[in-house]
Tab-separated table of C-alpha atoms in Angstrom:
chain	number	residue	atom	x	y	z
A	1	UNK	CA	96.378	53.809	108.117
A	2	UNK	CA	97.883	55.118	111.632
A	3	UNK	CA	100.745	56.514	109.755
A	4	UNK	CA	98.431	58.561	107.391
A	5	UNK	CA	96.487	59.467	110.389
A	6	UNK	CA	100.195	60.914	111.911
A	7	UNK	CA	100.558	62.435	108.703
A	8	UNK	CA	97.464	64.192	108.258
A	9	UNK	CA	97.574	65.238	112.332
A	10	UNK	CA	101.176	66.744	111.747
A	11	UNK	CA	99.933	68.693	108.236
A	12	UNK	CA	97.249	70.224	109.954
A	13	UNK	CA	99.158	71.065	113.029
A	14	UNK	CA	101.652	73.077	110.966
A	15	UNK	CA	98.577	74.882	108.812
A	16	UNK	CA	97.704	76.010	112.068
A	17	UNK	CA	101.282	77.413	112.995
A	18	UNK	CA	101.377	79.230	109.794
A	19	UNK	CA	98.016	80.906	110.599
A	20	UNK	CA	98.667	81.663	114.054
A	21	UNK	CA	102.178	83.410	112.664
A	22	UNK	CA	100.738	85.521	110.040
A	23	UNK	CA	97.741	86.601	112.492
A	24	UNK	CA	100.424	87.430	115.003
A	25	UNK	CA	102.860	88.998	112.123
A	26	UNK	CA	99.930	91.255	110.124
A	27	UNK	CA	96.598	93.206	111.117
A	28	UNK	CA	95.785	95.473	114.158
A	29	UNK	CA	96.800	94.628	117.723
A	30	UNK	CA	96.474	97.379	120.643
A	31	UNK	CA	99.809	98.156	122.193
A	32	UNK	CA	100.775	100.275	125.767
A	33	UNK	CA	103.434	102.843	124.930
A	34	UNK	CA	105.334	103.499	127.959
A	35	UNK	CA	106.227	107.220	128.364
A	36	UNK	CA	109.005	108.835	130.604
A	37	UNK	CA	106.334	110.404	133.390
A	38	UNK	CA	104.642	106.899	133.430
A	39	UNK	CA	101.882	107.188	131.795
A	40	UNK	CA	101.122	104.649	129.244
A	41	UNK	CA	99.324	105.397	125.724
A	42	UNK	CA	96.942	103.205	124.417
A	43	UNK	CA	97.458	102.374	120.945
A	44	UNK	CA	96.889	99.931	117.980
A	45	UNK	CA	99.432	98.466	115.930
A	46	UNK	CA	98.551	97.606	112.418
A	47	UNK	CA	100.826	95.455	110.929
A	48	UNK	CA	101.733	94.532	107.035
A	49	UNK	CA	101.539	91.526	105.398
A	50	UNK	CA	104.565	92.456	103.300
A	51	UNK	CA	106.399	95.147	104.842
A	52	UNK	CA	108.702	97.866	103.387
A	53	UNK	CA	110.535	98.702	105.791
A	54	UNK	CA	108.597	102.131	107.172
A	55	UNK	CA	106.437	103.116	110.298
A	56	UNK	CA	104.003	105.469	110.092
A	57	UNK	CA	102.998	107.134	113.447
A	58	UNK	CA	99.187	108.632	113.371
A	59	UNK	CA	98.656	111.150	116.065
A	60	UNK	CA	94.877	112.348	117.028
A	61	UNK	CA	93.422	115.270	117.090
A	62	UNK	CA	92.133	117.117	120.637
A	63	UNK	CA	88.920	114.910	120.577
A	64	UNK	CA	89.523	112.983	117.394
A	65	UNK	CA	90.499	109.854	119.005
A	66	UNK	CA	92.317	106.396	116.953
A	67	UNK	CA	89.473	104.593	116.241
A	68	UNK	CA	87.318	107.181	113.982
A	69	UNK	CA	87.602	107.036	110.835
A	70	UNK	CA	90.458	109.192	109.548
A	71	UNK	CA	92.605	107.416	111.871
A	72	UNK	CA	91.438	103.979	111.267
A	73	UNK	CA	91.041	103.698	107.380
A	74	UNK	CA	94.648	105.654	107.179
A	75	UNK	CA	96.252	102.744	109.725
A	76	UNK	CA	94.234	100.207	107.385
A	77	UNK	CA	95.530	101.516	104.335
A	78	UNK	CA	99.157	102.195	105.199
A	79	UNK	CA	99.210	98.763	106.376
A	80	UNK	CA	97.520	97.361	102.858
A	81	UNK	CA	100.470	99.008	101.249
A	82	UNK	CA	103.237	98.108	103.237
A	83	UNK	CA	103.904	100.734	106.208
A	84	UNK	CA	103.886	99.730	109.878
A	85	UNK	CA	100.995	102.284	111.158
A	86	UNK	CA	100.977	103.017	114.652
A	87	UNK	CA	98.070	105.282	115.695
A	88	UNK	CA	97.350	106.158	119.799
A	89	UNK	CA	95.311	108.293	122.249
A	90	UNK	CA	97.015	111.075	124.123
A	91	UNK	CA	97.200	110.198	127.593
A	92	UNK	CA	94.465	113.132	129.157
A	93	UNK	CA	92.034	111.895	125.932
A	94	UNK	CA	92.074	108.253	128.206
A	95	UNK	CA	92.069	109.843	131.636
A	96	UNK	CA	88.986	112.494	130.325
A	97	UNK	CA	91.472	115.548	130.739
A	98	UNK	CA	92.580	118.261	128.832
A	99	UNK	CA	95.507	118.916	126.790
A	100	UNK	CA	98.810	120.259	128.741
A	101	UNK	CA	100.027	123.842	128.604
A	102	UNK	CA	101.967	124.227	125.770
A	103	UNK	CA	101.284	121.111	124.598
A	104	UNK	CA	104.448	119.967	126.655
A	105	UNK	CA	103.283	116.343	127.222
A	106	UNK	CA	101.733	115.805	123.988
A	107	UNK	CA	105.174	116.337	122.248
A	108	UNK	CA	106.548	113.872	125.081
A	109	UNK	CA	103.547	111.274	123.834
A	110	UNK	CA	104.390	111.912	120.404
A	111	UNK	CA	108.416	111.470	121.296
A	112	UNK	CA	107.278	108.108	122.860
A	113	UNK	CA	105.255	106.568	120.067
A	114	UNK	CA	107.596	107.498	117.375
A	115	UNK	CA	110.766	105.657	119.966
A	116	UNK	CA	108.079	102.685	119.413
A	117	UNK	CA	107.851	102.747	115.930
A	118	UNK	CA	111.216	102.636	115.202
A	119	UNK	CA	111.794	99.760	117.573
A	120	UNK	CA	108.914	97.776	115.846
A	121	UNK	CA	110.572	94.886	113.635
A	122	UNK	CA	112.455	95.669	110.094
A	123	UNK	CA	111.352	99.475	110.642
A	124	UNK	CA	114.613	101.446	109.416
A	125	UNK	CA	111.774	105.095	108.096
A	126	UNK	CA	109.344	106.467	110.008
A	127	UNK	CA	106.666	109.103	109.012
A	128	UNK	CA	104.635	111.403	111.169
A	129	UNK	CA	101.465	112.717	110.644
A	130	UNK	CA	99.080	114.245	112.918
A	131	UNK	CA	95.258	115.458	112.846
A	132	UNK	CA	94.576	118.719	114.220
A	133	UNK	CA	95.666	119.429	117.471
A	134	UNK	CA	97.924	116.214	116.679
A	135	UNK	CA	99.632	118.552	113.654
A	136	UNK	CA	100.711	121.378	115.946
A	137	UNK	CA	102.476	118.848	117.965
A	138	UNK	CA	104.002	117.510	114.660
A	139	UNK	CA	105.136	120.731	114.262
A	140	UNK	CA	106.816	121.012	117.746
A	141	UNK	CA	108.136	117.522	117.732
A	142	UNK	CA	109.452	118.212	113.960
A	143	UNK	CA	111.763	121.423	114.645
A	144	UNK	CA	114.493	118.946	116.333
A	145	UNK	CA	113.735	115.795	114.514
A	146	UNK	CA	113.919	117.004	110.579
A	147	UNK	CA	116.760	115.275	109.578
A	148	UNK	CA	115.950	111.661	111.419
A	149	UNK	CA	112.395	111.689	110.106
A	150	UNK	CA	111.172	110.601	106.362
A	151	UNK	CA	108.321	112.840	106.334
A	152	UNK	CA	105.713	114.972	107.757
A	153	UNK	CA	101.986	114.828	106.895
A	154	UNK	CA	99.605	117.520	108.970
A	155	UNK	CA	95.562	117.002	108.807
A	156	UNK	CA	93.638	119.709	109.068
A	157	UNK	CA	96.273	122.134	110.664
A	158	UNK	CA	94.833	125.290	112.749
A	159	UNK	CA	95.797	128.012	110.308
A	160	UNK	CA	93.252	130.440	111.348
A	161	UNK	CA	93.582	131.786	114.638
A	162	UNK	CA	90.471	131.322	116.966
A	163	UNK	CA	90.969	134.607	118.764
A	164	UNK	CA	90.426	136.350	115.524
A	165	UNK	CA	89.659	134.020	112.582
A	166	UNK	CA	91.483	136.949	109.882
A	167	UNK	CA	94.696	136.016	111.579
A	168	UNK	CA	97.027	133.267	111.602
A	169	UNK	CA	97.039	130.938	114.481
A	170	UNK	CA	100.062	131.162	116.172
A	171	UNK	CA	100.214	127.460	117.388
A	172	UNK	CA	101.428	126.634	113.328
A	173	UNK	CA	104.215	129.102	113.689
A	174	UNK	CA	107.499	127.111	111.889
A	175	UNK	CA	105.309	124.815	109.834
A	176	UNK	CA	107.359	126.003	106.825
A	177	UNK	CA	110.486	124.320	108.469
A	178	UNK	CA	109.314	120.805	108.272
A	179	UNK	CA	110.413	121.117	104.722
A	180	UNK	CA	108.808	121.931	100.907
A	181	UNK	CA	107.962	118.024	101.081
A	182	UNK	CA	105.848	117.723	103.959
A	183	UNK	CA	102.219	117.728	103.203
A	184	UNK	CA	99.019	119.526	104.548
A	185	UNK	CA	95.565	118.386	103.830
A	186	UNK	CA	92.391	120.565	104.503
A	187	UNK	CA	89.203	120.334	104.100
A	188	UNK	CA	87.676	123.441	101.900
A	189	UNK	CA	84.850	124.448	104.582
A	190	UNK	CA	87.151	123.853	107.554
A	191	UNK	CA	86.651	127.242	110.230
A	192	UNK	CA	89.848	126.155	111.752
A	193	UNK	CA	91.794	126.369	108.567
A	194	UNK	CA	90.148	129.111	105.954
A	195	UNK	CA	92.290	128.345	102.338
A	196	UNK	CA	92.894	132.662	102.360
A	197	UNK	CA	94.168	132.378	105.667
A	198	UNK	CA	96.475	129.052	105.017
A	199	UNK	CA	97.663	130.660	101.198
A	200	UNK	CA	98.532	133.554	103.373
A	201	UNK	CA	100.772	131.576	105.831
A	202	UNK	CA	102.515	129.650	103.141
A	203	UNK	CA	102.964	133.415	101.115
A	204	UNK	CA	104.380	134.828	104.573
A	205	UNK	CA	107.071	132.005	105.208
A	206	UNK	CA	107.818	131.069	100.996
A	207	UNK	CA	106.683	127.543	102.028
A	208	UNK	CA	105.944	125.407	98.946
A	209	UNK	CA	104.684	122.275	100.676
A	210	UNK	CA	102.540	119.955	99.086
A	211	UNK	CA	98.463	121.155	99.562
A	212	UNK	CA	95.369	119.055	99.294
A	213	UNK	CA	92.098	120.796	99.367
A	214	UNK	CA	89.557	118.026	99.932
A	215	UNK	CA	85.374	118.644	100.408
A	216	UNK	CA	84.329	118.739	103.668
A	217	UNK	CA	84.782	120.848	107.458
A	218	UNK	CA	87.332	120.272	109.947
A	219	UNK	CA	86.616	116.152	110.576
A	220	UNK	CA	85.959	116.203	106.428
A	221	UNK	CA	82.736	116.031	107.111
A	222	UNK	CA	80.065	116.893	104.257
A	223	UNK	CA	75.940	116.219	105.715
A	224	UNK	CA	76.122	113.801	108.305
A	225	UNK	CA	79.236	112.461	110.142
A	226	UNK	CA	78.324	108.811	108.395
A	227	UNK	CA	76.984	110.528	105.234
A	228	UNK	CA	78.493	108.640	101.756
A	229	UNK	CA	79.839	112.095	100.930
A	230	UNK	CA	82.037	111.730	104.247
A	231	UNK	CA	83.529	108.785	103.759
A	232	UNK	CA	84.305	109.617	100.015
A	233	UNK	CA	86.328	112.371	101.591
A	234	UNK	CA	88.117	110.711	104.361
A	235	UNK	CA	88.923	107.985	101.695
A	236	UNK	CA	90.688	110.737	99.496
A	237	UNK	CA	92.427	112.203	102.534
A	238	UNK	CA	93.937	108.480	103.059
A	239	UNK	CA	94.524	108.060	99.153
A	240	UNK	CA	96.687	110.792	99.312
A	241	UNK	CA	98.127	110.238	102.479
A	242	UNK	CA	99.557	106.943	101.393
A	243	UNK	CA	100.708	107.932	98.207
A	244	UNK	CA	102.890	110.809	99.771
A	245	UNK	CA	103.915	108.331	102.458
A	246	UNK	CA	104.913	105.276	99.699
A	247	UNK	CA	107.009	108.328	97.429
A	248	UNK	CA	108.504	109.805	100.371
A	249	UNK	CA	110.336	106.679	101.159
A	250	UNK	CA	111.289	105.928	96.982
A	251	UNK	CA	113.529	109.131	97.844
């Protein structure tokens, strides 16, 4: 009897090893990046349950922090499909600034998540996409890192200048130079990206990246922010986005 007791003690002990592993191995767990001026970006790590070997990073927009739901379902979904995704805040969206001139620190937070990626466990691709104000940085951070990075995704890039919405914002200039596989998604009622204005850009610099037109405005919004129409969009924004993601690294 005592030694079935043991038994059944020791069987249930190691059940509860092998749960407390795979919690710690798969799902979401927030994460401090360290930068190089100090600061620290909050972010949350979601993890596979059967990884293949890639990181996705997931940077925000201006005010379009990690947790809505662009952000969230796409770090969800990644994960469901085998990607490391690592989405974060940039460090004035925690301290209630404002973006940096030039977006010089952003690029350093972007620089600083993607390090972290790569240094999360059987990582050996990474991926960058970025909503927004989180695409121009892309962009930036891109130029030098084309050759070390699997792919680029940008959400709702700025294409139409807000100075004078006929014109091309110059904040997107060298988007063509990520490379014909890097893909934009848009939304087809988004003021911050009219489809004339982005056709013209990609007619100006022969880029032939991959474009998906989805319903919606510049969050992919259709009604009301939690309207069933919304969420069918952001869902086909992060359909798409893991499909590119899973055939950029079959390459």
């Amino acid at each position: 009897m005592r030694k079935t007791m043991i038994a059944t003690t020791l069987l249930f002990a190691a059940l509860a090893a092998v749960t407390a592993l795979g919690k710690d191995e798969a799902g979401p767990a927030d994460a401090d990046i360290a930068t190089p001026r100090g600061v620290a970006l909050k972010a949350t790590v979601n993890r596979p349950a059967n990884p293949n070997g890639a990181a996705v990073v997931l940077a925000p927009g201006q005010g379009y922090h990690r947790e809505l739901p662009l952000l969230k379902r796409g770090a969800e979904a990644l994960a469901d499909s085998g990607f490391t995704a690592v989405r974060f805040d940039w460090a004035y969206f925690t301290a209630k600034g404002e973006p940096s001139e030039e977006l010089a620190n952003e690029v350093a937070d972007l620089d600083a998540a993607v390090a972290f990626a790569r240094k999360q466990p059987g990582v050996t691709k990474v991926l960058v996409a970025g909503k927004s104000l989180g695409s121009v940085a892309v962009i930036r951070w891109g130029a030098k890192h084309k050759d070390d990075t699997a792919g680029f995704a940008l959400l709702t890039p700025p294409m139409s200048d807000p100075d004078d919405p006929t014109s091309i914002d110059p904040r997107v200039t060298g988007f063509e130079k990520l490379g014909d596989s890097a893909l934009l998604v848009v939304g087809d009622n988004d003021p911050l990206c009219d489809l004339q204005i982005l056709y013209r850009a990609m007619q100006m610099t022969g880029s032939r990246q991959r474009v998906v037109i989805v319903p919606g405005d510049h969050g992919f919004v259709e009604g009301a922010k939690d309207s069933p129409e919304t969420l069918e969009n952001v869902d086909l924004v992060v359909r798409n986005l893991v499909v590119w993601a899973k055939r950029r690294i079959a390459k």
